[in-house]
Coordinates of C-alpha atoms and ligand atoms in Angstrom, one line a residue:
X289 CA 34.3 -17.4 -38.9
X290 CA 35.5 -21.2 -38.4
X291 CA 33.6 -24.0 -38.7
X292 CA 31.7 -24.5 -35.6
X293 CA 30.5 -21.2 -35.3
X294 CA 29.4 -21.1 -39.2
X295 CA 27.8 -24.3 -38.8
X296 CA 25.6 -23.3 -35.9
X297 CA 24.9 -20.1 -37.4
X298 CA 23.9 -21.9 -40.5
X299 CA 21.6 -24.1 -38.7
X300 CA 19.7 -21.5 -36.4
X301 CA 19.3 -19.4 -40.0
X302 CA 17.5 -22.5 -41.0
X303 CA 15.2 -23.4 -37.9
X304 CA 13.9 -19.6 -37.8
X305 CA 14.5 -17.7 -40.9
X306 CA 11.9 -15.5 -40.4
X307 CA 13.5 -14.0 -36.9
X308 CA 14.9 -11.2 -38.5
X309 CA 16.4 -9.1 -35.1
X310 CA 17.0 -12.1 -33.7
X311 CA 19.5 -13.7 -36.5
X312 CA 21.3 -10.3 -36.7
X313 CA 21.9 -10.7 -32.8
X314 CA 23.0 -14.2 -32.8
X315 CA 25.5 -13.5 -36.1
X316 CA 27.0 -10.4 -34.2
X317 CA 27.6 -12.5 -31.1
X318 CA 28.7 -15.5 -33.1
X319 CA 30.7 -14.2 -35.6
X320 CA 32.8 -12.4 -32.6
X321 CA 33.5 -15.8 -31.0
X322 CA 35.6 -17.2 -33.5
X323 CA 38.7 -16.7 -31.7
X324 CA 37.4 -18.2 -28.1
X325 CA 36.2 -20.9 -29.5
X326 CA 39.8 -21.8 -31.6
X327 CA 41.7 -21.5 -28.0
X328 CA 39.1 -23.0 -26.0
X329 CA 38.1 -26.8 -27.7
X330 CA 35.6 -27.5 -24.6
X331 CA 33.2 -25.0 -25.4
X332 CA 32.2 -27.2 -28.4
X333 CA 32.8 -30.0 -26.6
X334 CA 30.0 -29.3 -24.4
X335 CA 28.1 -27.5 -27.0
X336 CA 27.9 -24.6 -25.5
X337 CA 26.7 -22.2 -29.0
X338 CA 24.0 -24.5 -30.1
X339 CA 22.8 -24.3 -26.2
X340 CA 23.5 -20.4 -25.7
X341 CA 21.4 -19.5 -28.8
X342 CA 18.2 -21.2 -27.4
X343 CA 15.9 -20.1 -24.8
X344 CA 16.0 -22.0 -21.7
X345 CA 12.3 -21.5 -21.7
X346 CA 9.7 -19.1 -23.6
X347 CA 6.1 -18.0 -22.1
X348 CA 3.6 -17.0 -24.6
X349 CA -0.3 -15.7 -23.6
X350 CA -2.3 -13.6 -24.6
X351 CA -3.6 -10.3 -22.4
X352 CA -7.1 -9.4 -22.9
X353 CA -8.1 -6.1 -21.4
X354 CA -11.0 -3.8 -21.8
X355 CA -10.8 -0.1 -22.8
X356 CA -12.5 2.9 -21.8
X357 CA -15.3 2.5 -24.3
X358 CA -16.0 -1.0 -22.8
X359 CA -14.7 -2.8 -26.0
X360 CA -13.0 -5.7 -25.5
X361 CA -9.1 -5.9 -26.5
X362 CA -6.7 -8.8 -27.2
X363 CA -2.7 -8.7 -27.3
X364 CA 0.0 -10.9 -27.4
X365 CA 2.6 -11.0 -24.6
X366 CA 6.1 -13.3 -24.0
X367 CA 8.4 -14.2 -21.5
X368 CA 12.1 -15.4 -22.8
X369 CA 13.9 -16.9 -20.0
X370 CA 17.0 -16.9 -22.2
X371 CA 19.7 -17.9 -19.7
X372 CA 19.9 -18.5 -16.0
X373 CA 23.8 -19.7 -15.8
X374 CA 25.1 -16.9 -13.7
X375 CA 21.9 -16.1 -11.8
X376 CA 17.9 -15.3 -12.0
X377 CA 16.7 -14.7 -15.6
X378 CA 17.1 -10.3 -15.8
X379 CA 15.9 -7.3 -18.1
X380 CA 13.3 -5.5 -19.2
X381 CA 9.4 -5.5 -20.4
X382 CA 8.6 -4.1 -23.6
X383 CA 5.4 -2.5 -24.6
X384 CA 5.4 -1.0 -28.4
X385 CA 3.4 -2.3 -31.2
X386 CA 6.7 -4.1 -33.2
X387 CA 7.4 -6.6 -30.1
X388 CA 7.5 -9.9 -31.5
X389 CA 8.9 -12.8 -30.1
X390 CA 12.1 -12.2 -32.8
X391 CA 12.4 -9.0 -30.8
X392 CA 12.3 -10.4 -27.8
X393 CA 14.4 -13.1 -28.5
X394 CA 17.6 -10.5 -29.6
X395 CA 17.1 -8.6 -26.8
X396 CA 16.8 -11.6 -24.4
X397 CA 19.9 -12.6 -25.9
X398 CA 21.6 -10.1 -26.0
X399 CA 20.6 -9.4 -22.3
X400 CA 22.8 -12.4 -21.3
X401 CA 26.2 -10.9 -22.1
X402 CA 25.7 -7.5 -21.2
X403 CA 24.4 -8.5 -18.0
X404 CA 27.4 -11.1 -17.6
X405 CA 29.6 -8.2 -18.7
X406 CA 28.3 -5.8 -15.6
X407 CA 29.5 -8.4 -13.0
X408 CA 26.7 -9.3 -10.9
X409 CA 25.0 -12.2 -10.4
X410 CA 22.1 -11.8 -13.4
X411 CA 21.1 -14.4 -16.1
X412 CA 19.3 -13.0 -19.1
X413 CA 16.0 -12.7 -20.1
X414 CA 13.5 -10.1 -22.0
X415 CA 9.7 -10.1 -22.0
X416 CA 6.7 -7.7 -23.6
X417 CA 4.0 -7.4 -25.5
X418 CA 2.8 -5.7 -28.9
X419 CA 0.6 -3.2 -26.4
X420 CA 1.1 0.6 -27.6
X421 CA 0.5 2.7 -24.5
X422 CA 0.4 6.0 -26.7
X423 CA -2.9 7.9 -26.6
X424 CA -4.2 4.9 -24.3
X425 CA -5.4 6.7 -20.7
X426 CA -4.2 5.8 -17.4
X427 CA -7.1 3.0 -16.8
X428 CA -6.4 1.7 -19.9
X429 CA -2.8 1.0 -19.3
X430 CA -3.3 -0.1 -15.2
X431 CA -5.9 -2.6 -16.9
X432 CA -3.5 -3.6 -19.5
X433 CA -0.7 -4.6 -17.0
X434 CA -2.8 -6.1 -14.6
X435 CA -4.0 -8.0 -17.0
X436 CA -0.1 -8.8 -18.3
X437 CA 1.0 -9.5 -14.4
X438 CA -2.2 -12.1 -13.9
X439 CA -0.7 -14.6 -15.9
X440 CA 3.3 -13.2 -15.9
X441 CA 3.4 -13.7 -12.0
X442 CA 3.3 -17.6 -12.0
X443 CA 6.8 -17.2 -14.2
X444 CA 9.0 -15.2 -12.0
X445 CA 9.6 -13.9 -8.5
X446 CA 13.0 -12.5 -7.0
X447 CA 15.1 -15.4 -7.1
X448 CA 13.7 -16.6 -10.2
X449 CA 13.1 -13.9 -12.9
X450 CA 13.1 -10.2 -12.1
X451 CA 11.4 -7.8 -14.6
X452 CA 12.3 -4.0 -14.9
X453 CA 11.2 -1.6 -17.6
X454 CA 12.2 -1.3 -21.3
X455 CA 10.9 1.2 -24.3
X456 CA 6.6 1.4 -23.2
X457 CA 7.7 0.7 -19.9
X458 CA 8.7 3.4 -17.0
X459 CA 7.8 3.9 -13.4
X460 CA 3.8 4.2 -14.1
X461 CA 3.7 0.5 -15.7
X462 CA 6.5 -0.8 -13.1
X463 CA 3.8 0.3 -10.4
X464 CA 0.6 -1.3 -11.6
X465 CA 2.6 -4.7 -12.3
X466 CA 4.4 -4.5 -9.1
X467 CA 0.8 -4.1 -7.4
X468 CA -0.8 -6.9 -9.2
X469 CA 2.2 -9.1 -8.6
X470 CA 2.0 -8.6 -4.7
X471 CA -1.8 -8.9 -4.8
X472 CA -1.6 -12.3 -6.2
X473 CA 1.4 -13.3 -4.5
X474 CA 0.5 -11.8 -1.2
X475 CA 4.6 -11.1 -1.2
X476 CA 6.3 -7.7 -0.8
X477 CA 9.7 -8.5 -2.9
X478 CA 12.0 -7.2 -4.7
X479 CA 10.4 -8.9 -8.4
X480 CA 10.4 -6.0 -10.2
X481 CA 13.0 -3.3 -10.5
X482 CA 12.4 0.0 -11.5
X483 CA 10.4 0.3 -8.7
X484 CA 8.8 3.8 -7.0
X485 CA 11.6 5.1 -4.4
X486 CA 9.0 5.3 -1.8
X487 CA 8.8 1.3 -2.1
X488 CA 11.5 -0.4 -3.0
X489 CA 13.0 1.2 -5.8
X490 CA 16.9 2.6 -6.1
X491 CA 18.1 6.3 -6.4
X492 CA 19.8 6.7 -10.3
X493 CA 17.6 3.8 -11.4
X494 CA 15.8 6.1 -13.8
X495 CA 19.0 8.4 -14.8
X496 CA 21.0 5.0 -14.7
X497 CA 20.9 4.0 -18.4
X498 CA 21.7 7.0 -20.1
X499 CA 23.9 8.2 -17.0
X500 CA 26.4 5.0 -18.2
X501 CA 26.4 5.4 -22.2
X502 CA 28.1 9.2 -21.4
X503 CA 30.4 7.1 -18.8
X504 CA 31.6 5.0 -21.1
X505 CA 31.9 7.5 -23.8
X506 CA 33.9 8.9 -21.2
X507 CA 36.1 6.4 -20.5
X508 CA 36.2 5.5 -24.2
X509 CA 37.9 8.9 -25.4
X510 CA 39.9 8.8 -21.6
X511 CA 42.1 6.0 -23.3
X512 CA 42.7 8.4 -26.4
X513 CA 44.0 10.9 -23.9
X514 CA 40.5 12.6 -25.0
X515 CA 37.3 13.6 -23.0
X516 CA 33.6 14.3 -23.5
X517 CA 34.4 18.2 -22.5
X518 CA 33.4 20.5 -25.6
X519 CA 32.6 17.7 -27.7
X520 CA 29.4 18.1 -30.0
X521 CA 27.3 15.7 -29.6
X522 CA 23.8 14.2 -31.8
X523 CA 21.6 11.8 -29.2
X524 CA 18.6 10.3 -30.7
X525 CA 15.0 9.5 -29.1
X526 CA 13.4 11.9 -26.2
X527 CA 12.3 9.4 -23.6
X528 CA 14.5 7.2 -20.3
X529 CA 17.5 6.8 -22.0
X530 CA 17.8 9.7 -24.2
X531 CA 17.1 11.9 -21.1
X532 CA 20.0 10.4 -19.1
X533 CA 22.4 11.0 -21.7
X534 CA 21.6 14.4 -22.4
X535 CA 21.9 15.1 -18.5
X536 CA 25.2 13.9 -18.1
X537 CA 26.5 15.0 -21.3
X538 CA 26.1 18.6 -19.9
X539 CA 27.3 17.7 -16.6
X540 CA 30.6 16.4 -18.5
X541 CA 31.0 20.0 -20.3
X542 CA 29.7 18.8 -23.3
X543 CA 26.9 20.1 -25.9
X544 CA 24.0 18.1 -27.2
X545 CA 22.4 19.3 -30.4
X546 CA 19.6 16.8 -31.0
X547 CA 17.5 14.7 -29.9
X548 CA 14.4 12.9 -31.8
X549 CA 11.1 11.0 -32.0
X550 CA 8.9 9.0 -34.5
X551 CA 8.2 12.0 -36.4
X552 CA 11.5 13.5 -37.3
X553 CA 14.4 15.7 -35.2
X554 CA 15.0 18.4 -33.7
X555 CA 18.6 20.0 -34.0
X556 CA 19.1 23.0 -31.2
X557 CA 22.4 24.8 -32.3
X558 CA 22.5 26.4 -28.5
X559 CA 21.9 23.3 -27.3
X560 CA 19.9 20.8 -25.3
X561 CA 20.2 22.2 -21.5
X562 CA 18.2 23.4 -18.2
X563 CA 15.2 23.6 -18.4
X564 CA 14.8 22.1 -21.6
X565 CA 16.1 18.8 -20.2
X566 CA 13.0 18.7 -18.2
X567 CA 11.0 19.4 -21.3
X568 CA 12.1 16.1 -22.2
X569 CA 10.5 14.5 -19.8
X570 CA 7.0 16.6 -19.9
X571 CA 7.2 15.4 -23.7
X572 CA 7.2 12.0 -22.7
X573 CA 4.3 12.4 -19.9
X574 CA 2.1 14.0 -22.9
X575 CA 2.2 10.8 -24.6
X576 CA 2.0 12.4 -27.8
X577 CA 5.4 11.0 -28.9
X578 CA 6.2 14.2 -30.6
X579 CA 9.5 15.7 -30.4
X580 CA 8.3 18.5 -33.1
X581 CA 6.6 20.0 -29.8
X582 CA 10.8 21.0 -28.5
X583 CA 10.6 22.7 -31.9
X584 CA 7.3 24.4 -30.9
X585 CA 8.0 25.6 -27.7
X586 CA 11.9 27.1 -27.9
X587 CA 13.1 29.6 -30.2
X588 CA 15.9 29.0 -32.8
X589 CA 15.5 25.3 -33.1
X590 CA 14.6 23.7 -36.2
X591 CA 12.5 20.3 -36.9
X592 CA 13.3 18.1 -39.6
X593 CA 10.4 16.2 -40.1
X594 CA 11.0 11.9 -40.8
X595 CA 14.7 12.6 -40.5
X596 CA 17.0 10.9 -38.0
X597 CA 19.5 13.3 -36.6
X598 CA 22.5 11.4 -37.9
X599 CA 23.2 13.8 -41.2
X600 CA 24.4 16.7 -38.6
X601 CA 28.0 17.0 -38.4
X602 CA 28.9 15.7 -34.7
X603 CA 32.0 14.7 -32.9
X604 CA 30.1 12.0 -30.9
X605 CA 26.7 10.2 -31.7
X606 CA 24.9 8.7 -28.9
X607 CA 21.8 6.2 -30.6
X608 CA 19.3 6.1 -27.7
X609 CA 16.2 5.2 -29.4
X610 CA 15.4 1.8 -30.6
X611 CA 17.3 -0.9 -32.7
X612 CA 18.6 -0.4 -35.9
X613 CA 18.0 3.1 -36.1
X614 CA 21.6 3.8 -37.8
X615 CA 22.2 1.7 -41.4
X616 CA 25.2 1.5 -43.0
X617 CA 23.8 4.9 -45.1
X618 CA 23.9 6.8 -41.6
X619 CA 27.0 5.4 -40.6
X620 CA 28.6 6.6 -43.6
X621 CA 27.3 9.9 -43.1
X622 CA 28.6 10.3 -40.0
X623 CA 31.9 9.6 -40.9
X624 CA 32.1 11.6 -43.5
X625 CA 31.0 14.5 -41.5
X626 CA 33.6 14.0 -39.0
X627 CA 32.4 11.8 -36.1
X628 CA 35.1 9.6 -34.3
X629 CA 32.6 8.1 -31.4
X630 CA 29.7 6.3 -31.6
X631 CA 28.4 4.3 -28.1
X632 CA 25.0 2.8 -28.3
X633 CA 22.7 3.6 -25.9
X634 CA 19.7 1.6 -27.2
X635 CA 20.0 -2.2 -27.9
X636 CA 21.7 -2.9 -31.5
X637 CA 21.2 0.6 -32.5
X638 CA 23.8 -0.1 -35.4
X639 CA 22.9 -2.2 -38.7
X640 CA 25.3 -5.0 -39.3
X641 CA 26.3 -2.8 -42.2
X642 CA 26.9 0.4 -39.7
X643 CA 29.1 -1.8 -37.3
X644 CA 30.8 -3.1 -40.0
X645 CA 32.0 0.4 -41.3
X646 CA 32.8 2.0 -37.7
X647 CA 35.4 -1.3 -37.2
X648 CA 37.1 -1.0 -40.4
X649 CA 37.4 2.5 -39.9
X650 CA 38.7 1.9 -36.6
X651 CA 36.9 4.9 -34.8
X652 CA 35.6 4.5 -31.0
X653 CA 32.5 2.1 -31.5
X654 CA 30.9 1.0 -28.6
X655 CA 28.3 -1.9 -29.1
X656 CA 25.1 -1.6 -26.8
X657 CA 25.7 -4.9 -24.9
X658 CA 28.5 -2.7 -23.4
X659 CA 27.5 0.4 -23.2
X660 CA 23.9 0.8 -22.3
X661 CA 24.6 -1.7 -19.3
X662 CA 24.4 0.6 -16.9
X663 CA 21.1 0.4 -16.5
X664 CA 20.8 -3.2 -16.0
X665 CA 23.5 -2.9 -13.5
X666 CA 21.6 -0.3 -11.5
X667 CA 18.5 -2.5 -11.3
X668 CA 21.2 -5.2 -10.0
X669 CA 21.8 -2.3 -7.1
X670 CA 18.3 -2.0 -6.5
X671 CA 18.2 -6.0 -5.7
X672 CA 21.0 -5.8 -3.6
X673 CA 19.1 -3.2 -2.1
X674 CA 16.1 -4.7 -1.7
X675 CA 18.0 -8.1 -0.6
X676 CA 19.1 -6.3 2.6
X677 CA 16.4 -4.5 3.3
X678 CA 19.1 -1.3 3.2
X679 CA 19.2 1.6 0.6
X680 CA 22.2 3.6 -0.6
X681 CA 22.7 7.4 -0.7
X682 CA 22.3 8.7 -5.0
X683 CA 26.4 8.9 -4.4
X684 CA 26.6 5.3 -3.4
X685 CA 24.6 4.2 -6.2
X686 CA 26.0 6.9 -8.6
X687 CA 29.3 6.1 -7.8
X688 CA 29.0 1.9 -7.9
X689 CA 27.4 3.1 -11.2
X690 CA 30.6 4.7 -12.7
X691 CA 32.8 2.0 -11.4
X692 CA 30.7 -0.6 -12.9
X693 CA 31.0 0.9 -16.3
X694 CA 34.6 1.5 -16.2
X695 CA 34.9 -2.4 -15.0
X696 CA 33.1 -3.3 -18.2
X697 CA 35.4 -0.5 -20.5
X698 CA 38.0 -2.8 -19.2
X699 CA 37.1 -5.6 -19.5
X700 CA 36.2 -5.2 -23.3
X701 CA 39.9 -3.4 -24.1
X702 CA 41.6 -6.5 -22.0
X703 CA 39.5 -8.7 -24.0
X704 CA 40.0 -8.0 -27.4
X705 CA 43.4 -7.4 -26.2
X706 CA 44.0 -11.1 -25.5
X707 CA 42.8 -12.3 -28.4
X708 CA 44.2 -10.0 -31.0
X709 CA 41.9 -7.6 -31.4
X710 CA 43.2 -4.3 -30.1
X711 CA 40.8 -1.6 -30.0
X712 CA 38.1 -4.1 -31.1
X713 CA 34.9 -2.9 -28.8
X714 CA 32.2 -5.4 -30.7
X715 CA 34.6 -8.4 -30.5
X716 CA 35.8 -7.4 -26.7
X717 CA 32.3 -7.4 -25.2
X718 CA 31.3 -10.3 -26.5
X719 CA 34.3 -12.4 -25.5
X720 CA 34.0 -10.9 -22.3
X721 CA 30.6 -11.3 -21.9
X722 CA 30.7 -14.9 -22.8
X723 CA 33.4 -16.4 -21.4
X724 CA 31.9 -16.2 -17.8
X725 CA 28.3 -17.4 -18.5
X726 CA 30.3 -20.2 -20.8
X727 CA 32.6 -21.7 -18.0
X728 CA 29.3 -21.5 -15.5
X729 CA 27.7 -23.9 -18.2
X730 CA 30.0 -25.9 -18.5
X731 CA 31.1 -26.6 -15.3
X732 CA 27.2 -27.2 -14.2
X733 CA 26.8 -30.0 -16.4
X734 CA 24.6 -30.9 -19.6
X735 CA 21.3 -28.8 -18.4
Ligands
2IT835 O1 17.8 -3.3 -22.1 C1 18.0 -3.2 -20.8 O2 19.1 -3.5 -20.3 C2 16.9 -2.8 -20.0 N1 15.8 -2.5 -20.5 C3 17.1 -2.8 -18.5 C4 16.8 -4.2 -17.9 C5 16.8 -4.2 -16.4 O3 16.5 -5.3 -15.9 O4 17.0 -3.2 -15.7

């Protein structure tokens, strides 16, 4: 790490020591730009990493709701507007009881470079609340969000910030806050994506996510001369992104032989296929977050209770669940059981500890940023869509898709490539993803 880079790493440690996620984020990020920065003297010129690592502009309100017993509840909600140098503020809400704005602020961040990374035109930003929808009943959660969009809706609109979903967020939540948004509006635009085909939303927006983590596995193992066919694979978490995964997995010939929840996994020897697929989603619907209940209902699959399905020996893991749900303890594990390919599906799924191991060790590591940008990339398809008042066939979008995440597999391999990192996944998508939203700041002045 040189100077400038250790200095404003040093500082933001300082200012807001006790933003845990967000810290880890920024010295990731950071600590990958070391060799941009030493060929490129006008980034710190125009201080461009003590501008990139704060928010443009943060919304914090509260959302006060009442439940079906009448009771009166309170939650805290945020907006980060991280980054708007490449276009509109983009990415997710997140409902789930440990959002705070440190969470928001690593994911808001680390929304800026994947989304640079994808190509389109999308700044980054990341919003949510500390709201748990599980066991909460359909009025509950249409109140919740109405609630949410009542004050949310003076902060965004389609050319300004554009919501989708996140973890506590799918096409139920999407709906009620894309109602309430056009109520108060009294505009029919494209503000949210993620939207309900039957109004404005995109075909693969839902499989999108997980679809690209298996394409970029893919394309990963491709430049070995490798592919995902026959390969054993260990995916963690049930729900959006865990459920695309899995279905293209077995579309690409290969075998998945876990997935997991809160409460433990579940490792199905015969695999994770058909109709249990579907499960998956019926699983999620029942808002029990149990993934036991897989266990339950098909024969021959054990549950391992508080486990994380990272101890069973896999050729590829796929971490689709939330961050830092492998440590440097899993990561070693892994390896020691044979695994050569790990791509993130959720956001910084891997400890600082776990991504340092999988570099040293050299094996295929594929850092979230990069990998789990597909989804992002699709909601930029469904604005496109929406811009031209047009929609394209699942092949079209499908097939944009695939292209889109072997544009950003290139573009980390040139990157790292260029600056002496060959092979270097971590280092390649962050130089990638930075260099474009850096020269757009710097070439639009001191703002
Ligand atoms: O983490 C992510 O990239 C998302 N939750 C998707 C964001 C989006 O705007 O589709």
């Amino acid at each position: 790490m040189n100077s400038y880079v250790s200095a404003v790493l040093n500082d933001l440690k300082t200012r807001y020591h006790w933003e845990k996620e967000f810290l880890q984020a920024a010295e990731e990020v950071l600590d990958s730009l070391t060799p941009i920065v030493e060929r490129e003297p006008k980034y710190k010129a125009h201080k461009i990493l003590e501008r990139i690592v704060e928010p443009e502009r943060t919304v914090m309100f509260r959302v006060p709701w009442m439940d079906d017993k009448g009771e009166f509840q309170i939650n805290r909600a945020y907006r980060v507007q991280f980054n708007s140098a490449i276009g509109p503020y983009k990415g997710g809400i997140r409902f789930h009881p440990n959002v705070t704005l440190s969470t928001l602020k690593f994911l808001g961040f680390e929304q800026i470079f994947k989304n640079s990374l994808t190509g389109l035109p999308m700044g980054g930003g990341k919003g949510g609340s500390d709201f748990n929808p599980n066991g909460k009943s359909d009025g509950e959660v249409m109140r919740f969000c109405q609630s949410f969009m009542t004050e949310l809706f003076r902060h965004i609109g389609p050319d300004t910030d554009v919501p989708a979903g996140d973890i506590g967020v799918g096409g139920r939540e999407v709906g009620y806050m894309f109602g309430q948004y056009k109520r108060l509006a009294n505009e029919f635009t494209g503000v949210l994506t993620g939207k309900g085909l039957n109004w404005g939303g995109s075909l693969v927006r839902p499989e999108a996510t997980g679809f690209g983590v298996v394409y970029f596995a893919e394309e990963m193992l491709k430049s070995k001369g490798d592919s995902m066919k026959g390969k054993k694979v260990a995916i963690s978490g049930f729900g959006n992104v865990s459920w695309g995964a899995v279905t293209k997995a077995n579309d690409l010939g290969a075998k998945v032989v876990t997935i997991s929840g809160p409460d433990g996994y579940v490792y199905d020897k015969d695999g994770v296929s058909g109709e249990k697929i579907g499960y998956m989603l019926e699983m999620r619907a029942s808002g029990r977050d149990k993934v036991e209940d897989y266990a339950k209902k098909f024969k021959g699959v054990e549950f391992h209770a508080g486990k994380r399905p990272w101890e069973v020996a896999v050729d590829v893991a796929l971490p689709c669940a939330i961050q830092n749900e492998m440590d440097g303890k899993d990561a070693e594990t892994l390896l020691k059981n044979g695994c050569k390919v790990v791509v993130e599906g959720s956001n910084m799924s891997s400890t600082l500890d776990a991504v340092k191991l999988f570099v040293e060790k050299k094996i295929l590591y594929a850092p979230g940023k990069a990998s789990n940008a597909g989804g992002v990339a699709t909601s930029g398809l469904e604005m496109s869509q929406n811009s031209m008042r047009l929609g394209w066939t699942r092949e079209e979008v499908d097939q944009k898709l695939r292209n889109i995440m072997i544009g950003i597999h290139n573009s980390c391999v040139t990157a790292a490539k260029e600056y002496g990192f060959e092979g270097n996944y971590v280092i390649g998508a962050n130089i990638a993803g930075f260099k474009k939203v850096a020269n757009a700041m710097v070439e639009q002045g001191l703002v």
